[in-house]
Amino acid sequence: MKLLSKASLATLLCVAAYATDPAVMEQFREGETLFKHCIPCHGKYASERPMGKDANLSRLSEKTIADKLAEYRKEGNPGAMEAQAALLDDRKRAALAKYIANMYRENGKEIFQLRCSGCHGKDASKSAFGRSGKVARFSESEAVVILRNYQNGAYAGGSTANTMKSRAVNLSDQEVLELGRYIGSLAK
């Protein structure tokens, strides 16, 4: 049995999330295909900062990404991004922005459903064991800090802390960020 790569899993998750709207689903798939040209500079998760000056794309909104790509298309300073953006029409620019802005959140949703929903509820609205806060109210940064504190033992003692530590310690840095993005999207 062949296992899916993380990128393929992200695509499947997003496709499932958008399955009720075929146009959005197709746009997301097109964005994934276009993003393959971005990986050499921006990295597999759109988090690399080429030449140390560009933004971490994975942290930007869909609108901000689309606006930045449109700005690069304008005449002016020739460079690598300007050349790449010149190849994108409005449809491709929107598809690429949709994919980049949503890949983290969708991965986080899958992780949450598999590892967290049993105690915190499918929609993150339950107080686990009647003791924890409701996860759905946390911002992205709060969720990341809380998970990292469980990982490093800053929150210790008690059955809830022990349960969370055992769950959080097995999360990679990437998974913590993905969970944070998803949880933060619930608070809006």
mmCIF file of N, CA, C and O in Angstrom, residues 3 19 22 24 33 42 46 58 68-69 72 87 106 120 136 145 175 178 185:
data_model
loop_
_atom_site.group_PDB
_atom_site.id
_atom_site.type_symbol
_atom_site.label_atom_id
_atom_site.label_comp_id
_atom_site.label_asym_id
_atom_site.label_seq_id
_atom_site.Cartn_x
_atom_site.Cartn_y
_atom_site.Cartn_z
ATOM 1 N N LEU A 3 1.742 5.062 0.717
ATOM 2 C CA LEU A 3 1.305 6.142 1.592
ATOM 3 C C LEU A 3 1.333 7.458 0.824
ATOM 4 O O LEU A 3 2.176 7.666 -0.043
ATOM 5 N N ALA A 19 -15.606 19.964 -1.559
ATOM 6 C CA ALA A 19 -16.298 19.037 -2.458
ATOM 7 C C ALA A 19 -17.693 19.495 -2.851
ATOM 8 O O ALA A 19 -18.198 19.103 -3.892
ATOM 9 N N PRO A 22 -17.651 22.444 -6.861
ATOM 10 C CA PRO A 22 -16.674 21.954 -7.838
ATOM 11 C C PRO A 22 -15.763 23.046 -8.394
ATOM 12 O O PRO A 22 -14.604 22.790 -8.672
ATOM 13 N N VAL A 24 -14.594 25.717 -6.824
ATOM 14 C CA VAL A 24 -13.566 26.013 -5.821
ATOM 15 C C VAL A 24 -12.583 24.850 -5.746
ATOM 16 O O VAL A 24 -11.372 25.045 -5.635
ATOM 17 N N THR A 33 -1.000 22.736 -8.512
ATOM 18 C CA THR A 33 -0.136 22.504 -9.671
ATOM 19 C C THR A 33 0.794 23.701 -9.898
ATOM 20 O O THR A 33 1.991 23.527 -10.120
ATOM 21 N N HIS A 42 10.386 29.191 -2.342
ATOM 22 C CA HIS A 42 9.560 29.396 -1.155
ATOM 23 C C HIS A 42 9.410 28.147 -0.281
ATOM 24 O O HIS A 42 8.828 28.219 0.796
ATOM 25 N N ALA A 46 5.678 26.769 1.681
ATOM 26 C CA ALA A 46 5.577 28.215 1.436
ATOM 27 C C ALA A 46 6.082 29.033 2.614
ATOM 28 O O ALA A 46 5.654 30.158 2.818
ATOM 29 N N SER A 58 3.171 31.335 3.855
ATOM 30 C CA SER A 58 2.211 30.487 4.565
ATOM 31 C C SER A 58 1.467 31.240 5.655
ATOM 32 O O SER A 58 0.463 30.762 6.156
ATOM 33 N N LYS A 68 -0.203 40.702 -3.772
ATOM 34 C CA LYS A 68 1.250 40.739 -3.981
ATOM 35 C C LYS A 68 1.611 40.234 -5.376
ATOM 36 O O LYS A 68 2.464 40.814 -6.048
ATOM 37 N N LEU A 69 0.954 39.167 -5.810
ATOM 38 C CA LEU A 69 1.211 38.649 -7.150
ATOM 39 C C LEU A 69 0.806 39.662 -8.215
ATOM 40 O O LEU A 69 1.504 39.832 -9.218
ATOM 41 N N TYR A 72 3.472 42.338 -8.409
ATOM 42 C CA TYR A 72 4.651 41.868 -9.133
ATOM 43 C C TYR A 72 4.440 41.901 -10.646
ATOM 44 O O TYR A 72 5.396 42.051 -11.404
ATOM 45 N N LEU A 87 3.613 35.354 -15.784
ATOM 46 C CA LEU A 87 3.032 34.148 -16.388
ATOM 47 C C LEU A 87 1.630 33.839 -15.857
ATOM 48 O O LEU A 87 0.967 32.936 -16.356
ATOM 49 N N GLU A 106 -5.943 23.353 6.366
ATOM 50 C CA GLU A 106 -6.552 22.063 6.052
ATOM 51 C C GLU A 106 -5.761 20.907 6.651
ATOM 52 O O GLU A 106 -6.339 19.937 7.118
ATOM 53 N N HIS A 120 -11.885 17.260 22.749
ATOM 54 C CA HIS A 120 -12.292 18.655 22.568
ATOM 55 C C HIS A 120 -13.510 18.831 21.664
ATOM 56 O O HIS A 120 -13.957 19.962 21.454
ATOM 57 N N ALA A 136 -11.715 26.208 20.651
ATOM 58 C CA ALA A 136 -12.206 27.047 19.553
ATOM 59 C C ALA A 136 -12.060 28.543 19.829
ATOM 60 O O ALA A 136 -12.143 29.342 18.923
ATOM 61 N N VAL A 145 1.485 28.429 21.265
ATOM 62 C CA VAL A 145 2.183 28.569 22.551
ATOM 63 C C VAL A 145 1.722 27.489 23.527
ATOM 64 O O VAL A 145 2.545 26.851 24.201
ATOM 65 N N GLU A 175 3.474 20.310 12.427
ATOM 66 C CA GLU A 175 2.118 19.960 12.853
ATOM 67 C C GLU A 175 1.578 20.946 13.894
ATOM 68 O O GLU A 175 0.389 21.269 13.887
ATOM 69 N N GLU A 178 0.447 23.895 11.931
ATOM 70 C CA GLU A 178 -0.775 23.572 11.194
ATOM 71 C C GLU A 178 -1.985 23.531 12.128
ATOM 72 O O GLU A 178 -3.052 24.050 11.783
ATOM 73 N N SER A 185 -8.427 29.617 12.999
ATOM 74 C CA SER A 185 -9.502 29.881 12.030
ATOM 75 C C SER A 185 -10.876 29.650 12.652
ATOM 76 O O SER A 185 -11.868 30.191 12.189
#
